[in-house]
Tab-separated table of C-alpha atoms in Angstrom:
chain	number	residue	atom	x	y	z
A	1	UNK	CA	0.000	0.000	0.000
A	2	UNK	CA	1.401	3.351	-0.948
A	3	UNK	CA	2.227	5.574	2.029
A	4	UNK	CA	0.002	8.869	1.265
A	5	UNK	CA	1.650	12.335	1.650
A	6	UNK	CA	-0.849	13.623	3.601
A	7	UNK	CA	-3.721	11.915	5.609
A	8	UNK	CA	-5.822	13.436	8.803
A	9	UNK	CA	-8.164	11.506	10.984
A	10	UNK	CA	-10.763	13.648	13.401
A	11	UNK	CA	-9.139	16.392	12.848
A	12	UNK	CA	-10.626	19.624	15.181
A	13	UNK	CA	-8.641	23.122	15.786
A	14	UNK	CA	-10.267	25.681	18.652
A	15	UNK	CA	-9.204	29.447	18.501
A	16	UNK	CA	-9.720	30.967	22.185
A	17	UNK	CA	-11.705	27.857	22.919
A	18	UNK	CA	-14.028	28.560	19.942
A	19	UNK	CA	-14.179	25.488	17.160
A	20	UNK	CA	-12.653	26.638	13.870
A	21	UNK	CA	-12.412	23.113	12.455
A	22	UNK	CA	-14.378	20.277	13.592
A	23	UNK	CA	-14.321	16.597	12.500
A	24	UNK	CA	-11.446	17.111	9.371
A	25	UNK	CA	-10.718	13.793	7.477
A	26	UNK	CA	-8.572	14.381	4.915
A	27	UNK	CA	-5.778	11.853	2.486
A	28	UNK	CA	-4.061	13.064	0.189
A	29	UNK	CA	-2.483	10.731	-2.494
A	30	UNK	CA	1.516	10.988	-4.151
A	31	UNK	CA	1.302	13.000	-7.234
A	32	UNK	CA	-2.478	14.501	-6.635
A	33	UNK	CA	-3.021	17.871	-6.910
A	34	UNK	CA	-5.786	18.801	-4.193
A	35	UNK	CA	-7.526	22.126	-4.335
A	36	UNK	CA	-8.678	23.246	-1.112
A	37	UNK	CA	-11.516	25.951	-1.826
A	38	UNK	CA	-14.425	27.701	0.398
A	39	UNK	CA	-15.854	31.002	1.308
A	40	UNK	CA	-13.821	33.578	3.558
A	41	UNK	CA	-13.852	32.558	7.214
A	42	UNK	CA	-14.937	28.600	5.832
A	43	UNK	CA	-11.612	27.114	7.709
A	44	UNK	CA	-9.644	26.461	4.580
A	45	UNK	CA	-6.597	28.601	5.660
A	46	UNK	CA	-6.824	27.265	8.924
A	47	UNK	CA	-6.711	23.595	7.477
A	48	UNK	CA	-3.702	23.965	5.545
A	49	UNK	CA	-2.092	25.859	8.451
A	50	UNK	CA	-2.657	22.694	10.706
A	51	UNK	CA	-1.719	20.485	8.159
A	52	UNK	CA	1.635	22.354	7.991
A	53	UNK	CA	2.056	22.613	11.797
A	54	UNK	CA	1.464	26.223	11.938
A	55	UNK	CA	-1.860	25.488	13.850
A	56	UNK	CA	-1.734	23.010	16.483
A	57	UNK	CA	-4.610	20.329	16.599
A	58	UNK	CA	-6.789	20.239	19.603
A	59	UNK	CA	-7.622	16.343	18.335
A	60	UNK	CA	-7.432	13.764	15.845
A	61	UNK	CA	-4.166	12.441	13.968
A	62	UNK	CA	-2.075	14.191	11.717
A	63	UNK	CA	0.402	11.952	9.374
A	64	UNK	CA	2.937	13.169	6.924
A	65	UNK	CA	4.165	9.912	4.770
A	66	UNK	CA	3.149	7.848	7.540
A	67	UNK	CA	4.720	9.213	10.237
A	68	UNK	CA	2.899	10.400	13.407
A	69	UNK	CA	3.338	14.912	13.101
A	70	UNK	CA	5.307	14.326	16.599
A	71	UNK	CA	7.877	12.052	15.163
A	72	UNK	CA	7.857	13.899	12.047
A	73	UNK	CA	11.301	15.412	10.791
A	74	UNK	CA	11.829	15.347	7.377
A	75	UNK	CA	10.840	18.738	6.666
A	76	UNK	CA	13.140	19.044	3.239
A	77	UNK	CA	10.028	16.794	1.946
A	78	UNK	CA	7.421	19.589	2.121
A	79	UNK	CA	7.319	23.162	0.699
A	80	UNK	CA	5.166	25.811	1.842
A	81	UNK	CA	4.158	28.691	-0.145
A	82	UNK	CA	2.317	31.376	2.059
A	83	UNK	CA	0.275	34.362	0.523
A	84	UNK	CA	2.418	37.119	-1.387
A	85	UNK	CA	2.961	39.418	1.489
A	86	UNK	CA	5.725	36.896	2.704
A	87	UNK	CA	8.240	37.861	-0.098
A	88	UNK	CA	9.652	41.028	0.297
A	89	UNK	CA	8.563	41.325	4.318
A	90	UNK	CA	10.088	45.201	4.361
A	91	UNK	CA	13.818	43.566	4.010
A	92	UNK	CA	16.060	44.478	0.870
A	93	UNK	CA	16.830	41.138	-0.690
A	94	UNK	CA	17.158	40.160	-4.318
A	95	UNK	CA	15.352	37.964	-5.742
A	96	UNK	CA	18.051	34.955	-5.654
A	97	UNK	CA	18.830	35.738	-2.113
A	98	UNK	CA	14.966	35.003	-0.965
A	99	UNK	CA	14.842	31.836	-3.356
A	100	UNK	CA	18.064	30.912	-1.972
A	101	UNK	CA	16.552	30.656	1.130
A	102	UNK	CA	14.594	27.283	0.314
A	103	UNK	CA	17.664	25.789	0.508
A	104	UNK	CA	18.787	25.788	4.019
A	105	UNK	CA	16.737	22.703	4.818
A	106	UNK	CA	18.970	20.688	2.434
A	107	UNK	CA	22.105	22.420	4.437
A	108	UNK	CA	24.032	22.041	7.449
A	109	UNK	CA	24.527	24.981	9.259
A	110	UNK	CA	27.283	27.161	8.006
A	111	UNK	CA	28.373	24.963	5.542
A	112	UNK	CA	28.884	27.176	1.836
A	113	UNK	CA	26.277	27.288	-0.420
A	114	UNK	CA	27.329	24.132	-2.564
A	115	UNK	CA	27.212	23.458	-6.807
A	116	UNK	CA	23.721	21.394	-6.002
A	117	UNK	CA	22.595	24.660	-3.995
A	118	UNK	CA	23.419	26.760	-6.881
A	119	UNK	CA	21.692	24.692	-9.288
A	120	UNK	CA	18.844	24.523	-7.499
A	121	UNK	CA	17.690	27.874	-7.263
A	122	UNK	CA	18.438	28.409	-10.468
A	123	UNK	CA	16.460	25.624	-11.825
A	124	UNK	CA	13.632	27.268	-9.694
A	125	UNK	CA	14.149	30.431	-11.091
A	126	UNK	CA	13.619	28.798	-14.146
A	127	UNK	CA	10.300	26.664	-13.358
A	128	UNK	CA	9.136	30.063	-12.502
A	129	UNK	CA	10.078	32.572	-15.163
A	130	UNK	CA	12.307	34.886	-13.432
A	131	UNK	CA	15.827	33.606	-14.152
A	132	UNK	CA	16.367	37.366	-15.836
A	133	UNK	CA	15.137	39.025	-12.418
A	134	UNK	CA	17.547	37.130	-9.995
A	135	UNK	CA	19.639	39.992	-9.005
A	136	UNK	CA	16.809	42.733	-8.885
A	137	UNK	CA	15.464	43.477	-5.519
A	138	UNK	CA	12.161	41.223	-4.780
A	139	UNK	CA	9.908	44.873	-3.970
A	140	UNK	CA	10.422	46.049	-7.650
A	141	UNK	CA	8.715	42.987	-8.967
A	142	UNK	CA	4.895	43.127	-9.247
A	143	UNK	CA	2.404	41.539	-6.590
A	144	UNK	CA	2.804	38.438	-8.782
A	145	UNK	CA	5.626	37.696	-10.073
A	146	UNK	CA	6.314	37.788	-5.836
A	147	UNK	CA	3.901	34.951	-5.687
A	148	UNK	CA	6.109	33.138	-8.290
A	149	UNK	CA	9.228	34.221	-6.184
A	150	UNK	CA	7.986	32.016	-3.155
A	151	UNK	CA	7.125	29.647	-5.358
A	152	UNK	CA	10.310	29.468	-6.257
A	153	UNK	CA	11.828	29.313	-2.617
A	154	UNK	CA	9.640	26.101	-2.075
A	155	UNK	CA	10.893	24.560	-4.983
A	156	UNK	CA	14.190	25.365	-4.964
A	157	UNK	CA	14.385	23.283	-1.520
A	158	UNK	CA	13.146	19.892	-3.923
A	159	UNK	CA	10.261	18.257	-1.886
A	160	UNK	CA	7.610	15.900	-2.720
A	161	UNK	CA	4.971	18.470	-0.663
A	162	UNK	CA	3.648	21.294	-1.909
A	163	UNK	CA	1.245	23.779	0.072
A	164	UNK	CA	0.101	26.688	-1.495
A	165	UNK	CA	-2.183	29.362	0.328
A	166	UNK	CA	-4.089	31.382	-2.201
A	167	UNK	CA	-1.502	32.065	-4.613
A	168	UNK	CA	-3.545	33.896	-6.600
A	169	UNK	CA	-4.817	36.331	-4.727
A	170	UNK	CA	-4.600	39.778	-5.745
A	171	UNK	CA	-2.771	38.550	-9.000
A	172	UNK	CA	-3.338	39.891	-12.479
A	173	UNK	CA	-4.405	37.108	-15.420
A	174	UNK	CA	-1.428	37.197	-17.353
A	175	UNK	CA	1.025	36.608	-13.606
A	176	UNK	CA	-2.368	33.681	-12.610
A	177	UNK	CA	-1.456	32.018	-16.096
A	178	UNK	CA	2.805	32.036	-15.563
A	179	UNK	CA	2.104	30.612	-11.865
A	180	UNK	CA	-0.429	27.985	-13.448
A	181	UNK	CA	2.630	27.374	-15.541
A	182	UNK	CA	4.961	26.784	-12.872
A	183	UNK	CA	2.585	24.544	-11.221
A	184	UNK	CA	1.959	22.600	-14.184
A	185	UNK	CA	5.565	21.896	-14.040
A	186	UNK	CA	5.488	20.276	-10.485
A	187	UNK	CA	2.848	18.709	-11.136
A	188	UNK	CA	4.440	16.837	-14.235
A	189	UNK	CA	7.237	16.002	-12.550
A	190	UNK	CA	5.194	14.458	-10.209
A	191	UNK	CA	4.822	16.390	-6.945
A	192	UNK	CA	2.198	16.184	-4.671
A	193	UNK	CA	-0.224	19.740	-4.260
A	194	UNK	CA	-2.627	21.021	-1.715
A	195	UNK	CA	-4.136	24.615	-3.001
A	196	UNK	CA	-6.190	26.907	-0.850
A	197	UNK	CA	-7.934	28.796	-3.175
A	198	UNK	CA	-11.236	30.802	-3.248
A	199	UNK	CA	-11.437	30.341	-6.936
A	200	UNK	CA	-9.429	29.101	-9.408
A	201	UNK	CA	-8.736	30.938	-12.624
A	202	UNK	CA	-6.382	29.317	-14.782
A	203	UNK	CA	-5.071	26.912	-12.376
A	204	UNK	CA	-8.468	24.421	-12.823
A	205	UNK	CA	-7.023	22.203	-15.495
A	206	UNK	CA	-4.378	20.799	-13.611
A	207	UNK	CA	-7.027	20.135	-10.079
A	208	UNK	CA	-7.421	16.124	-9.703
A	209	UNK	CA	-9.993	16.769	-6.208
A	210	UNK	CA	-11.568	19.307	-5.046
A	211	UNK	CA	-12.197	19.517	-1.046
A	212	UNK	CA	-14.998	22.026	-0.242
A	213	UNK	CA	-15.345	23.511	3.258
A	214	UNK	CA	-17.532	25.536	4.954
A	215	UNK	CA	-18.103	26.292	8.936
A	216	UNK	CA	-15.167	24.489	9.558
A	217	UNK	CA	-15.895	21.111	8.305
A	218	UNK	CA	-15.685	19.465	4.872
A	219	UNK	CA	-18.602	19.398	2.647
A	220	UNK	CA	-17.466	17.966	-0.520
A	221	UNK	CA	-14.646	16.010	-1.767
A	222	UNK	CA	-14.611	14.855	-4.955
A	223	UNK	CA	-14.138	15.098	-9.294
A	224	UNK	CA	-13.062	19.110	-9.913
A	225	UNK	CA	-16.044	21.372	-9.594
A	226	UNK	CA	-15.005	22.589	-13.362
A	227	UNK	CA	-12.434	24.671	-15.321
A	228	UNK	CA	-14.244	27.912	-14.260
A	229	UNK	CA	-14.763	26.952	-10.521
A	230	UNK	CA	-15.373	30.019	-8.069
A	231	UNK	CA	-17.212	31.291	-5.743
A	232	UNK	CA	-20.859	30.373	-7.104
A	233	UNK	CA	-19.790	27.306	-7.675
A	234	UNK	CA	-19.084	26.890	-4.156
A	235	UNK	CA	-22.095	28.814	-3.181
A	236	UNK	CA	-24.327	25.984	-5.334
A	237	UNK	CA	-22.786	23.453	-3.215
A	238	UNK	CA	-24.486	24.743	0.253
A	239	UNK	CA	-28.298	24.326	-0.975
A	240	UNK	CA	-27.675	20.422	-1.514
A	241	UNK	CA	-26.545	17.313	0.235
A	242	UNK	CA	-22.653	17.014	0.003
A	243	UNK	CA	-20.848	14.534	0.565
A	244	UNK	CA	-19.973	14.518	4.110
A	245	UNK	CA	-23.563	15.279	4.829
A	246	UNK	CA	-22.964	19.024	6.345
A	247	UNK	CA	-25.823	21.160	4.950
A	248	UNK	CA	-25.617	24.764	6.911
A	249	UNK	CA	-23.127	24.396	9.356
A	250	UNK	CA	-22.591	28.234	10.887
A	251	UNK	CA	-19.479	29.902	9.418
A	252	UNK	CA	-16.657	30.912	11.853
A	253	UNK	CA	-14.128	33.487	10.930
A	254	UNK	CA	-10.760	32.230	9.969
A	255	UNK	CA	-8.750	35.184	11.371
A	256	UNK	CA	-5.561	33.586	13.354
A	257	UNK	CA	-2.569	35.370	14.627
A	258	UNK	CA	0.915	34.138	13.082
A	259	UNK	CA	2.739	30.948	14.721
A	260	UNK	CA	6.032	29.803	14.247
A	261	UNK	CA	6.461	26.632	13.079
A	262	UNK	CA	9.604	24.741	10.900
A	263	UNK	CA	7.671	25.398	7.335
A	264	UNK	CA	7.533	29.229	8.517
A	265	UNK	CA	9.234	31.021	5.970
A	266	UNK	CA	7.828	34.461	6.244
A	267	UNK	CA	4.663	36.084	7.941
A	268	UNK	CA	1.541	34.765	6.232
A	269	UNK	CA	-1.992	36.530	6.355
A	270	UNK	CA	-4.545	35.201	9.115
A	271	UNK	CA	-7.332	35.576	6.803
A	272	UNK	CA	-8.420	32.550	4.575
C-alpha cells in the first residue's frame, strides 16, 4: 500500500476555545493535486495551516508519509508557499537571495552554499520565469511575479509536498497564467499539491480533487467542480446534500494570529 503524503483523521482546531475546524478527514495521495476551496472565514486557511504545523490540533491524527506529526522530521520533503505578502517582508533582498533561502533545509549549518545549492535555485528560477530578475530586488517585482518568487523558494528546496495558500490572490491574469505554468511543471514532474484557493482561474485544469469547506468542516470532496470553478460554484454546493452530509453548518471566521512553526518562511496573512 502506498504511504500517502498527507492523511488526517478527526481532525478539530479551537481558537480561544471557539471550534474553527471540527471533525477534518482528509488523504491526500503521491502525485495529486488537491484544491482546497471555500468562502472567507470557511476554515480552509486554517486547514492547511494545521496540516503544515502552523496550527496546532486540539484532536485527531495528523500523518505526513506515515509518520505520526510528533515524530515527524523530514521537513526538506514539504514546501510551503504562504500568501504574497511573505516575499519582500520590508527587508532588501534580491530575488536569488529570498529563493536561496529554500535551501537551508537541504544544508548544514554554516556549511557554503554548494554546486547542487546553486543549481537549485536556479532551476527554480527557471520553473518560474524569473531567471532574468535574480539579481533585482524582490519589492520592484509586481504583486505576482512575488507569488512566483515564493514559489520558487519552495521549490528550490526539492520536496515531494507542496502547500500553497491562495496564490492567486490579488494577482493579475497574465502573472495567474505564468504561476499555473509553474505549477503545471510540479505537477508533471510528479509532486504532490494542496491549493487553498477561493477560486481558481487558470489553475483548474491541472485540479485532480476538489475539497470544499464551509463552517469548519468538509462538505465535498470529490471530481473538480469545473475549469471555471469560483465562488458560485461553491455557493451551489451549500443548498444540496454534500458529501460529508454538512448542509448549513454556521461559518466561523478564519482570522488567526501568526505561529512559528519549521515550514515558517515568512509572515503569512490570518485571513483565509
Amino acid at each position: 500500500m502506498q504511504v500517502r503524503p498527507v492523511h488526517l483523521t478527526g481532525g478539530s482546531v479551537a481558537i480561544a476555545g471557539r471550534p474553527i475546524l471540527r471533525g477534518i478527514d482528509l488523504a491526500v495521495s503521491a502525485g495529486e493535486f488537491v484544491a482546497l476551496m471555500g468562502a472567507n472565514g470557511s476554515g480552509k486557511s486554517t486547514l492547511v495551516r494545521a496540516l503544515t504545523g502552523l496550527r496546532p490540533l486540539g484532536h485527531g491524527e495528523l500523518r505526513l508519509f506515515g509518520t505520526p506529526f510528533a515524530q515527524f522530521h523530514d521537513w526538506q520533503r514539504i514546501g510551503f508557499v504562504p500568501q504574497r505578502p511573505g516575499a519582500a517582508s520590508g527587508v532588501p533582498a534580491s530575488v536569488w537571495e529570498v529563493v536561496a533561502a529554500g535551501r537551508l533545509t537541504r544544508r548544514r549549518l554554516l556549511r557554503p552554499m554548494s554546486r547542487e545549492d546553486r543549481a537549485a535555485i536556479h532551476e527554480a528560477l527557471e520553473v518560474v520565469g524569473l531567471a532574468d530578475r535574480a539579481r533585482d530586488g524582490v519589492s520592484t517585482l509586481s504583486g505576482g511575479q512575488q507569488q512566483r518568487v515564493l514559489i520558487a523558494r519552495a521549490l528550490a528546496g526539492r520536496p515531494d509536498l507542496f502547500f500553497l495558500d491562495e496564490p492567486t490572490a490579488g494577482v493579475d491574469l497574465a502573472n495567474q497564467r505564468a504561476l499555473a505554468a509553474s505549477l503545471g511543471e510540479l505537477k508533471s514532474r510528479g509532486a504532490t499539491v494542496v491549493l487553498v484557493a477561493h477560486e481558481l482561474g487558470p489553475l483548474a485544469p491541472l485540479v485532480d480533487r476538489s475539497v470544499v469547506m464551509r463552517g469548519g468542516r468538509i462538505v465535498y470532496d470529490g471530481p473538480p467542480l469545473g475549469d471555471h470553478a469560483g465562488p458560485a460554484d461553491v455557493d451551489l454546493l451549500h443548498g444540496h446534500h454534500h458529501a460529508h452530509g454538512v448542509h448549513d453548518a454556521p461559518p466561523h471566521r478564519d482570522h488567526a494570529p501568526h505561529v512559528a512553526a519549521p515550514l515558517d518562511g515568512g509572515p503569512t496573512e490570518g485571513h483565509p
